[in-house]
XYZ file of C-alpha atoms in Angstrom:
532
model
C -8.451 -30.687 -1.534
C -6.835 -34.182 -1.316
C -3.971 -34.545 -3.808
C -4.242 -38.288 -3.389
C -4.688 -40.307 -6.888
C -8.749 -40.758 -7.819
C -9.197 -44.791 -7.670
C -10.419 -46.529 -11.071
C -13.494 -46.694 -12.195
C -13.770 -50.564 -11.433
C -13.451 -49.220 -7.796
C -14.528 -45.839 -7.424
C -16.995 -45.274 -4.479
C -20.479 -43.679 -5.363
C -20.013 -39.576 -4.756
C -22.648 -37.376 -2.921
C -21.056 -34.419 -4.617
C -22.784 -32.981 -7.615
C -20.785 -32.988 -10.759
C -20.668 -29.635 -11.238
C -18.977 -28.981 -8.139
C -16.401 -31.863 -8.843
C -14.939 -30.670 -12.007
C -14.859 -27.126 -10.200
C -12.480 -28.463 -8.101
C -9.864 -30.042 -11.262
C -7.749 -27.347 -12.638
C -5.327 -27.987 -15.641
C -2.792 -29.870 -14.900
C 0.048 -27.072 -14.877
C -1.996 -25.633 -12.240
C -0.733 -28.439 -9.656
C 2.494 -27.668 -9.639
C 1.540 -24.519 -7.640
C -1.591 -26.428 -6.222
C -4.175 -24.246 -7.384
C -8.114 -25.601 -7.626
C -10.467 -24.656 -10.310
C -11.850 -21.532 -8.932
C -8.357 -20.181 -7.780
C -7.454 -21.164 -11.550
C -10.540 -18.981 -13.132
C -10.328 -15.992 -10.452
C -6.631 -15.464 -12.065
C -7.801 -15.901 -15.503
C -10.666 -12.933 -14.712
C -7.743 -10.854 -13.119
C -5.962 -11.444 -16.376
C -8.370 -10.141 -18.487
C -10.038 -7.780 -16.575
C -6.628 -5.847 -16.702
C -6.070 -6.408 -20.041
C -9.177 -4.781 -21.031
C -7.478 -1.532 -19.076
C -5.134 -1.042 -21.448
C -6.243 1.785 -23.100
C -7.369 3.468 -19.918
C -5.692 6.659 -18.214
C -2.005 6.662 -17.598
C -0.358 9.312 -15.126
C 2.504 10.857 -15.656
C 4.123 7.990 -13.597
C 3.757 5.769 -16.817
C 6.372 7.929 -18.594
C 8.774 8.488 -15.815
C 8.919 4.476 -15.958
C 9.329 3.994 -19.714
C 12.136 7.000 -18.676
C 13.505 4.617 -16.197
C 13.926 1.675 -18.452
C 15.598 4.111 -21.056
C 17.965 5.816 -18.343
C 19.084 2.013 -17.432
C 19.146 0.980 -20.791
C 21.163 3.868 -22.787
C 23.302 5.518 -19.619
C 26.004 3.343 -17.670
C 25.535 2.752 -14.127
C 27.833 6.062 -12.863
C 25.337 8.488 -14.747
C 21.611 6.699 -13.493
C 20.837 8.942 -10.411
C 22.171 12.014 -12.488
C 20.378 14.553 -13.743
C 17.164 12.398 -14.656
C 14.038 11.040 -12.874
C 15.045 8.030 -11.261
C 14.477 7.880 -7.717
C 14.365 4.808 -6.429
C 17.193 1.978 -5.191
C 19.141 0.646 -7.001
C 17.262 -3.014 -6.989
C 14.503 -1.288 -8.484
C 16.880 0.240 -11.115
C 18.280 -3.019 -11.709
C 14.705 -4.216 -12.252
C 13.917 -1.946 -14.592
C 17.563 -2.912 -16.737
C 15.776 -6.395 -16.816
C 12.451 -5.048 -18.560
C 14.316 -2.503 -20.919
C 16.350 -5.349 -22.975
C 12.891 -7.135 -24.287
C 11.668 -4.051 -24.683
C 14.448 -3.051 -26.794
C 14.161 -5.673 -29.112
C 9.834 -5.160 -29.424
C 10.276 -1.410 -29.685
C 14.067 0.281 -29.673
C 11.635 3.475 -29.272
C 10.791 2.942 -25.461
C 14.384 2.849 -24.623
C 15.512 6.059 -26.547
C 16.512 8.673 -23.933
C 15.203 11.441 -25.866
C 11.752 10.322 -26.771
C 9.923 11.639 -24.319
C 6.246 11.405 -23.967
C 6.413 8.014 -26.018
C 2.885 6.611 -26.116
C 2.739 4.402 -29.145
C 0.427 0.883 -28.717
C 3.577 -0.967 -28.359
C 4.820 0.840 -25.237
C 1.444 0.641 -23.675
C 1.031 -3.019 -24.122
C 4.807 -3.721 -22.915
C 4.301 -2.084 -19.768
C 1.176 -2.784 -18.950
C 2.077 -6.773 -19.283
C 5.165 -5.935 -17.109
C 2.957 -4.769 -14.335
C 0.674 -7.995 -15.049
C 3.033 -10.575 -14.998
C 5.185 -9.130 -11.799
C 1.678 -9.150 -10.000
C 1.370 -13.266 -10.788
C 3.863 -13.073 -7.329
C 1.390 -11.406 -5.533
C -1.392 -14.389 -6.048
C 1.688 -16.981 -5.705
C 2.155 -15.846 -1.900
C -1.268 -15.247 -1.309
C -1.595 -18.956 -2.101
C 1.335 -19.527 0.163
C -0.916 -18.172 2.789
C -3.966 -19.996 2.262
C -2.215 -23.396 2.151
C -0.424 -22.981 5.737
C -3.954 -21.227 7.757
C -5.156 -22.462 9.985
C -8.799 -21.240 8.880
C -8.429 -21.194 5.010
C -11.580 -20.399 4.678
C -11.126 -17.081 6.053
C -7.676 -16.666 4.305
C -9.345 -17.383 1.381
C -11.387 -14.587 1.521
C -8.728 -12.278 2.210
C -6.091 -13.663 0.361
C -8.807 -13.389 -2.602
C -9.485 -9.404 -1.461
C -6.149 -8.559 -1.576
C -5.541 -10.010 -4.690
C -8.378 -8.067 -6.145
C -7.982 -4.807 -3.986
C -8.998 -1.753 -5.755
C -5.886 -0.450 -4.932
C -3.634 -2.291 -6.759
C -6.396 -1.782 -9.843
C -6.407 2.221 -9.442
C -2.451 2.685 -8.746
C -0.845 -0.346 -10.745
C -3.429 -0.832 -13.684
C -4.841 2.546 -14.704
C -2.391 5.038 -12.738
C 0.534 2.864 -13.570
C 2.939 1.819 -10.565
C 4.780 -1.977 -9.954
C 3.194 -2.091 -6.551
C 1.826 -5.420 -6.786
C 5.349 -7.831 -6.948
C 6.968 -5.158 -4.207
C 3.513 -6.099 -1.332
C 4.272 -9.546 -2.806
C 7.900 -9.617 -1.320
C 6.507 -7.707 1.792
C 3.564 -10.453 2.393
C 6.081 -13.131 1.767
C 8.262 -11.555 4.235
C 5.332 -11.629 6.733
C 4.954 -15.062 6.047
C 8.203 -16.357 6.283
C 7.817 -13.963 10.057
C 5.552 -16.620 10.847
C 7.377 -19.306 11.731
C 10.293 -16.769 12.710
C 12.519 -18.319 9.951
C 15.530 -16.841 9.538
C 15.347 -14.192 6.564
C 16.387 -10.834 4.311
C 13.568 -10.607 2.427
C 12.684 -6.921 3.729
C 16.285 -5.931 3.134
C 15.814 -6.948 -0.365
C 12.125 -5.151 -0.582
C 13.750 -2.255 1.094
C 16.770 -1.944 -2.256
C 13.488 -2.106 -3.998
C 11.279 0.829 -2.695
C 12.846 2.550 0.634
C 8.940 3.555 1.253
C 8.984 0.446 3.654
C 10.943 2.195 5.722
C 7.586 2.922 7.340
C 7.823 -0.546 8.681
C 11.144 -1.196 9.249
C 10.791 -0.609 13.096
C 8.484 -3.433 13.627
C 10.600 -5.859 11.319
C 13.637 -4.523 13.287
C 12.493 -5.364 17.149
C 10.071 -8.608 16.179
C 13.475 -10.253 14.638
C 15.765 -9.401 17.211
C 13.270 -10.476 19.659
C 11.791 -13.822 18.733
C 14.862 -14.763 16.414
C 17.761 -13.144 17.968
C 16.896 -13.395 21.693
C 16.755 -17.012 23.630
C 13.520 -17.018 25.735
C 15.933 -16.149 29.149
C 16.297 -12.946 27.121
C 20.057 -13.300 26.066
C 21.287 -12.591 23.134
C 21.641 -15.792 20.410
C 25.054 -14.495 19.182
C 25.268 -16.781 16.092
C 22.027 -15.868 15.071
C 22.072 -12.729 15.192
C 25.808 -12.358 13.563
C 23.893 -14.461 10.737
C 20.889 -12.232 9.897
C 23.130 -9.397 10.197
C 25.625 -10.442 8.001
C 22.658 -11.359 5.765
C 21.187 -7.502 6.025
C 24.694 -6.030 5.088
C 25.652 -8.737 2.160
C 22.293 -7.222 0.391
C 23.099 -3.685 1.435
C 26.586 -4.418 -0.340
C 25.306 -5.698 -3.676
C 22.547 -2.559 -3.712
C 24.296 0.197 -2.855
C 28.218 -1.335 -2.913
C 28.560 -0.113 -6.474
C 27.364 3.276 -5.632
C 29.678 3.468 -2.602
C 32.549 2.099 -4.964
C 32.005 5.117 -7.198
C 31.889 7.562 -4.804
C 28.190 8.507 -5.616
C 25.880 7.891 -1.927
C 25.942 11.255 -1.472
C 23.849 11.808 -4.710
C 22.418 8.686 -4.733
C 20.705 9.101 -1.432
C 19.564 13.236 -2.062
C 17.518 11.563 -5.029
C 15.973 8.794 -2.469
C 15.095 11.430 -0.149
C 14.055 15.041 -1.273
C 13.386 17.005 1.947
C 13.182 20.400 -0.456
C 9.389 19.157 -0.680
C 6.783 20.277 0.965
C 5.002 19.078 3.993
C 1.869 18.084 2.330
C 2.076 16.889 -1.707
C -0.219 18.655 -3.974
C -3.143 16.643 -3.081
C -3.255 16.394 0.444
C -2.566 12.815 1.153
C -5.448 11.817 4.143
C -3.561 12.139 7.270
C -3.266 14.406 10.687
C -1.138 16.737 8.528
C -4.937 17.015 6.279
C -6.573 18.298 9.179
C -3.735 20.810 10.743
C -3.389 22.311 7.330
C -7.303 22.676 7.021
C -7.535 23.661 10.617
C -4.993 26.543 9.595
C -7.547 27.290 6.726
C -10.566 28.051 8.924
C -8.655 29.525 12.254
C -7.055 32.119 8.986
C -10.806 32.767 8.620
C -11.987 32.985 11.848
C -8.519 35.956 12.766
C -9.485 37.584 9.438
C -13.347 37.659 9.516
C -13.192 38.801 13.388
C -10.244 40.546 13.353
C -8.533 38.386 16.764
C -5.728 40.001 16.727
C -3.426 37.036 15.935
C -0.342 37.313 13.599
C -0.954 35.934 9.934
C 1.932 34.550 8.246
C 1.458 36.355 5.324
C 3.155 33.403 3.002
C 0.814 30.746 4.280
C -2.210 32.611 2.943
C -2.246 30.807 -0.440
C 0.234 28.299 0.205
C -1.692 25.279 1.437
C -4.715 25.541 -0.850
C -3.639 25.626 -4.165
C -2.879 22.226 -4.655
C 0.431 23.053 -5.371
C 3.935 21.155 -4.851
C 6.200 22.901 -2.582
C 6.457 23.758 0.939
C 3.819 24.027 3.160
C 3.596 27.346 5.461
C 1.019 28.014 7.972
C -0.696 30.918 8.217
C -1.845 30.699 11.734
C 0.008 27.653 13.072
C 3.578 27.320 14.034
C 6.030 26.191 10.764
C 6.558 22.112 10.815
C 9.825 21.153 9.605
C 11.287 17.541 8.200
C 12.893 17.366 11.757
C 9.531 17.749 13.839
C 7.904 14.931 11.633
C 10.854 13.253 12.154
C 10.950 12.939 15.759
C 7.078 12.913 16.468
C 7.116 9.420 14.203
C 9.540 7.871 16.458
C 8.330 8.711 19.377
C 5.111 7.228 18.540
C 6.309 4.632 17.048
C 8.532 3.404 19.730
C 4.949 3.342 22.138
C 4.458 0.505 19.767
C 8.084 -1.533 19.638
C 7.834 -0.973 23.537
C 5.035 -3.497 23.366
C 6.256 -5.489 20.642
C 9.357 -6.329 22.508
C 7.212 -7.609 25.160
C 4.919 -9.716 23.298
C 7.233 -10.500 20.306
C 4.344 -13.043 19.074
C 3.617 -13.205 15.510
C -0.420 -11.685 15.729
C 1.455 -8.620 17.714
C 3.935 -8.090 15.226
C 1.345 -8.106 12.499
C -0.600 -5.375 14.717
C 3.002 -3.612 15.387
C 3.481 -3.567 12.011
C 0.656 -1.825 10.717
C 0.913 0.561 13.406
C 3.844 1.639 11.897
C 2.918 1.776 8.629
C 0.050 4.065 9.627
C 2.045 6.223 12.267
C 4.175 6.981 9.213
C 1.330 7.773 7.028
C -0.162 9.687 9.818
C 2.585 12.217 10.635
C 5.091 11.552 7.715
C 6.904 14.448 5.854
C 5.352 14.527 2.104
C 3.368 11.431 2.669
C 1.417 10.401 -1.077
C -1.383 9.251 -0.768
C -0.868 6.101 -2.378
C 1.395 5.432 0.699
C -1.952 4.052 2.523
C -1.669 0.758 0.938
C 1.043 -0.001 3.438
C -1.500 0.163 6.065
C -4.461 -1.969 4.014
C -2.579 -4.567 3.094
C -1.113 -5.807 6.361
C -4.382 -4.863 8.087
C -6.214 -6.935 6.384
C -4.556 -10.097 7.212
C -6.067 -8.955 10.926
C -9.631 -8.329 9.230
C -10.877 -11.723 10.045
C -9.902 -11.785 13.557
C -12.996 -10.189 15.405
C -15.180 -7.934 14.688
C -13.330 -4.873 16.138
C -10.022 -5.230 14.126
C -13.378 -5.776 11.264
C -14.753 -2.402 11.557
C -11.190 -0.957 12.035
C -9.960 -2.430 8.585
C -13.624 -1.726 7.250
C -13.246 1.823 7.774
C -10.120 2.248 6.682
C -10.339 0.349 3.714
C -13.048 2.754 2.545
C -11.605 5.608 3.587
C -8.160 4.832 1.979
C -9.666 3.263 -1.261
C -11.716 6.511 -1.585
C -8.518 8.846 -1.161
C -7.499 7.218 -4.021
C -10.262 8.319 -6.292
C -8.518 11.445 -7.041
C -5.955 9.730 -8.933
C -8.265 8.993 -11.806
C -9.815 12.309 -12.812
C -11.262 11.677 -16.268
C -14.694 10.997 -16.545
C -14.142 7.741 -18.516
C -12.234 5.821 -15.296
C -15.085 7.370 -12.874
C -17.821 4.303 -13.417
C -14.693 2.194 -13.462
C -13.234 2.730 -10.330
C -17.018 3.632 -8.491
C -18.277 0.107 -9.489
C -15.042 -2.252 -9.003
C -14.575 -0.683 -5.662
C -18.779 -1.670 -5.033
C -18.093 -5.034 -6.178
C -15.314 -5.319 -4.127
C -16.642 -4.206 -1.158
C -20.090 -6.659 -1.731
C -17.470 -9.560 -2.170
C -15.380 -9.054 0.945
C -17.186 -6.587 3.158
C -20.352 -8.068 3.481
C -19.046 -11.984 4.023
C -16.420 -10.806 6.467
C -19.218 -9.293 8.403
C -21.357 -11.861 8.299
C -18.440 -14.437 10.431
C -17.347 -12.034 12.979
C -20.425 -9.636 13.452
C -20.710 -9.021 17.620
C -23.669 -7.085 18.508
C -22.366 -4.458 20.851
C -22.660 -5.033 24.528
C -24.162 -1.432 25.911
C -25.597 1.300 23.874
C -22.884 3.952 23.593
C -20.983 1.186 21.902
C -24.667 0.182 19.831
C -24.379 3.952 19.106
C -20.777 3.878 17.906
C -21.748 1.071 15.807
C -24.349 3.081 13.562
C -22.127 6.224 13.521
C -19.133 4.256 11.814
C -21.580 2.636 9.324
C -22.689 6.237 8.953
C -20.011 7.335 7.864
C -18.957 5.113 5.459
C -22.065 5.787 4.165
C -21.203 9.256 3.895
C -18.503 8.462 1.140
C -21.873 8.338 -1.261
C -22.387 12.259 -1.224
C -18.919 13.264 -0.999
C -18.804 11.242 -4.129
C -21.359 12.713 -5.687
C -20.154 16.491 -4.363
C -16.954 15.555 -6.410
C -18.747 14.866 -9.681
C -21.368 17.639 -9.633
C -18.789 20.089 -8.209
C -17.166 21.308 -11.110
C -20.319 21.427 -13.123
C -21.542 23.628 -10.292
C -18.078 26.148 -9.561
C -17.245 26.485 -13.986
C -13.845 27.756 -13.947
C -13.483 29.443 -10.374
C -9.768 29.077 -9.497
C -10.534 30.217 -6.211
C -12.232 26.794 -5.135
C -11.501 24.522 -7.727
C -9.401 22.999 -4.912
C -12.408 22.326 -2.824
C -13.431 19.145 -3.554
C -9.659 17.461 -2.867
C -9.748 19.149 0.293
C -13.374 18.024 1.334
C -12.378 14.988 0.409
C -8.725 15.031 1.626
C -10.076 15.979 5.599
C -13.410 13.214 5.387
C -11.031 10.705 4.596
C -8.301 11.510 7.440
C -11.129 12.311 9.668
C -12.044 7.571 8.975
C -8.620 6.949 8.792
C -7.406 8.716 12.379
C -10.235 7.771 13.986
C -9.147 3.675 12.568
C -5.496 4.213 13.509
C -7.148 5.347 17.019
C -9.004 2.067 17.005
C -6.110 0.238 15.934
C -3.906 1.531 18.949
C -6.080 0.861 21.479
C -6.888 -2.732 20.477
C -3.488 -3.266 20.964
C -2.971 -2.282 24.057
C -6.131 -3.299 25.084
C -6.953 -6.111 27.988
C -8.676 -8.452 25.351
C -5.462 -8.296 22.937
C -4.106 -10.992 24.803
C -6.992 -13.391 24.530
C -8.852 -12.610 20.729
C -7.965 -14.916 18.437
C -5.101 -15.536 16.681
């Protein structure tokens, strides 16, 4: 859109452009400070109220351990935060949450009494609901960042636009209740500002803020000390480097220096990272863990039903299939510790920093990146499974780019989307969630496809082709399995647990097979040449 002044009337050349489309195209003037058009302008206003009309909806328990957040950083002084109450997170995030609990002091002393627990007056419902709202404005701000410096907007459009609206950030922000949209914020802007391989601490800040981007802190690590760090002869650009560290440490210091001043890391860091959990959370988050645990399910069938002769850990007979926290124990399979997740997530992940150091270009850190986000997800200790949203969101900036990174961010998109389903179990958030995610996928699927479609060049590939759409197709019965099931099983305890596991192993089953996809575009011959 030209910014240039319109000329008078007097002057004004005859237009070709129907009016409509021309006052489409003038937002309010406020708007041009951040240099939004008219259709950027009412896309935010429907985002605005289609959230607001979620108020009322379904809140998790996650709601309350955040209105016992801003409490715990309102009431307790700093020394006594990670003590003896729910918060878990770094200390940014705590600081964050002191910000939100002095307004909501003053509109409701209520939500910041320590003891009120279980507080779910209108008041407290509407403050933090806004919160998550208005923290979520940075989201579209760098999105917009992104659009204005493609090459293509067009196509960054449309994915800056599904991001914005990804079901996602509806299911786990908006009805769950999480601040997950102003943390991908910092991460995207990160990615941007990786770009033009500025100089920058932005993912040391994001990491203070949630130290679940850890996941991607390998690819951030290498692409930095690489492209900004390293002179093209390969030696080392001393002040640079001395700069960006000094940078990383200076945040560090203002996160966790009070903590280390008070002789509390120790504690502070058994809170950020509780190995006493289990391998697999209650719901079995859709990874390769998913299928080893229900592989362990059917080979403890298979010993029992044809008596094989193989020893049965007797504690892993109920212990992975009551959707219960804890620790996971095989009954057939060896034991997996922290340590063997651990080690199996580096290794694999270096494969990828191996080639990132290599081609430290900013298309193969994006691919790096989400590599490691996924490898994480993959074969993480206690991965959630709202964890897969730091795979979709940096995949789809690569959705656009042919149509085999397409159908890899396709499938995993629906596949990780659907694992999310789970989260909303009442029956008044099912037509919710089923038709925003349909909309969703109409308005991004279908127009992606239709700029990068490639008809496949033999028929195994042709075949391939059909048995991916396939299964996404699949997701329709396994949908409909999960609302008929417990109509169908009444109260049986014994498989009440059935339909999170169907679904648990169909959705890893989409989202291996996409990380497999992923990995070997990456490495592939035609890597070098798609577009960038």
């Amino acid at each position: 859109m030209s910014a240039a002044r319109p000329c008078s009337p007097k002057h004004a050349p005859q237009s070709t452009i129907p009016e409509e489309d021309v006052v489409n195209e003038r937002p309010p003037r406020w708007c041009s400070v951040w240099n939004m058009t008219r259709s950027e302008f009412d896309l935010l206003l429907f985002s605005v109220a289609l959230k607001l009309l979620l108020f009322p909806s379904y809140r998790s328990t996650d709601f309350e351990v955040h209105r016992n957040w801003l409490a715990i950083t309102h009431a307790l002084p700093v020394s006594k935060w990670y003590y003896d109450w729910t918060l878990d997170y770094p200390p940014f995030f705590a600081y964050f949450e002191k910000v939100l609990s002095i307004p909501a002091a003053y509109i409701d002393p209520a939500i910041v009494d320590l003891h009120n627990l279980s507080y779910g007056s209108w008041t407290v419902v509407a403050y933090q609901r806004s919160t998550v709202i208005l923290t979520e404005l940075l989201l579209g701000a760098v999105l917009l960042r992104f659009i204005k410096g493609s090459v293509d907007p067009p196509h960054q459009r449309l994915l800056s636009g599904s991001l914005f609206f990804h079901p996602g950030f509806l299911i786990v922000d908006h009805i769950h209740f999480q601040y997950n949209g102003f943390l991908f914020a910092i991460l995207l802007w990160s990615i941007l500002m990786a770009r033009a391989v500025r100089f920058q601490v932005l993912f040391a800040v994001l990491l203070n803020f949630k130290h679940i981007y850890m996941y991607l802190a390998p690819a951030y690590f290498v692409y930095l000390l690489r492209s900004y760090c390293t002179s093209k002869s390969g030696q080392i650009l001393t002040g640079r480097f001395a700069t960006l560290a000094s940078a990383v440490v200076l945040v560090f210091l203002m996160s966790l220096g009070p903590f280390v001043w008070m002789c509390q890391l120790p504690q502070l860091l058994s809170r950020l990272f509780p190995f006493t959990r289990g391998l697999n959370h209650a719901y079995w988050a859709p990874n390769a863990w998913a299928l080893v645990t229900a592989g362990d399910r059917i080979l403890l069938r298979l010993v029992t039903l044809f008596n094989l002769g193989i020893a049965i850990n007797e504690r892993g007979i109920a212990s992975a299939s009551r959707g219960r926290v804890g620790d996971t124990v095989f009954a057939v399979f060896p034991h997996i510790k922290p340590f063997h997740t651990f080690l199996i997530t580096a290794c694999v992940q270096m494969v990828y920093m191996i080639k990132l150091w290599r081609t430290p270009t900013y298309r193969s850190f994006l691919n790096a990146l989400t590599l490691c986000g996924f490898t994480s997800f993959m074969l993480g200790w206690h991965v959630h499974e709202k964890a897969i949203l730091l795979v979709l969101v940096p995949l789809s900036l690569l959705a656009a780019d042919n149509y085999a990174y397409f159908k890899t961010w396709m499938i995993a998109s629906t596949a990780g989307i659907f694992s999310l389903f789970p989260l909303l179990f009442t029956s008044a958030e099912t037509p919710i969630k089923i038709v925003y995610c349909l909309v969703w996928g109409a308005m991004t699927i279908y127009p992606l496809q239709k700029r990068v479609y490639e008809f496949p060049p033999s028929w195994p590939l042709a075949l391939l082709d059909q048995l991916e759409y396939a299964y996404v197709v699949g997701f329709v019965p396994l949908q409909f399995l999960f609302m008929v099931f417990p109509i169908v099983a009444g109260k049986n305890s014994d498989i009440q647990f059935l339909p999170l596991m169907v679904t648990s192993v169909y959705c890893a089953a989409g989202l291996v097979w996409a990380f497999t996809r992923l990995s070997v575009l990456y490495f592939s011959k035609a890597f070098g040449t798609s577009p960038k």
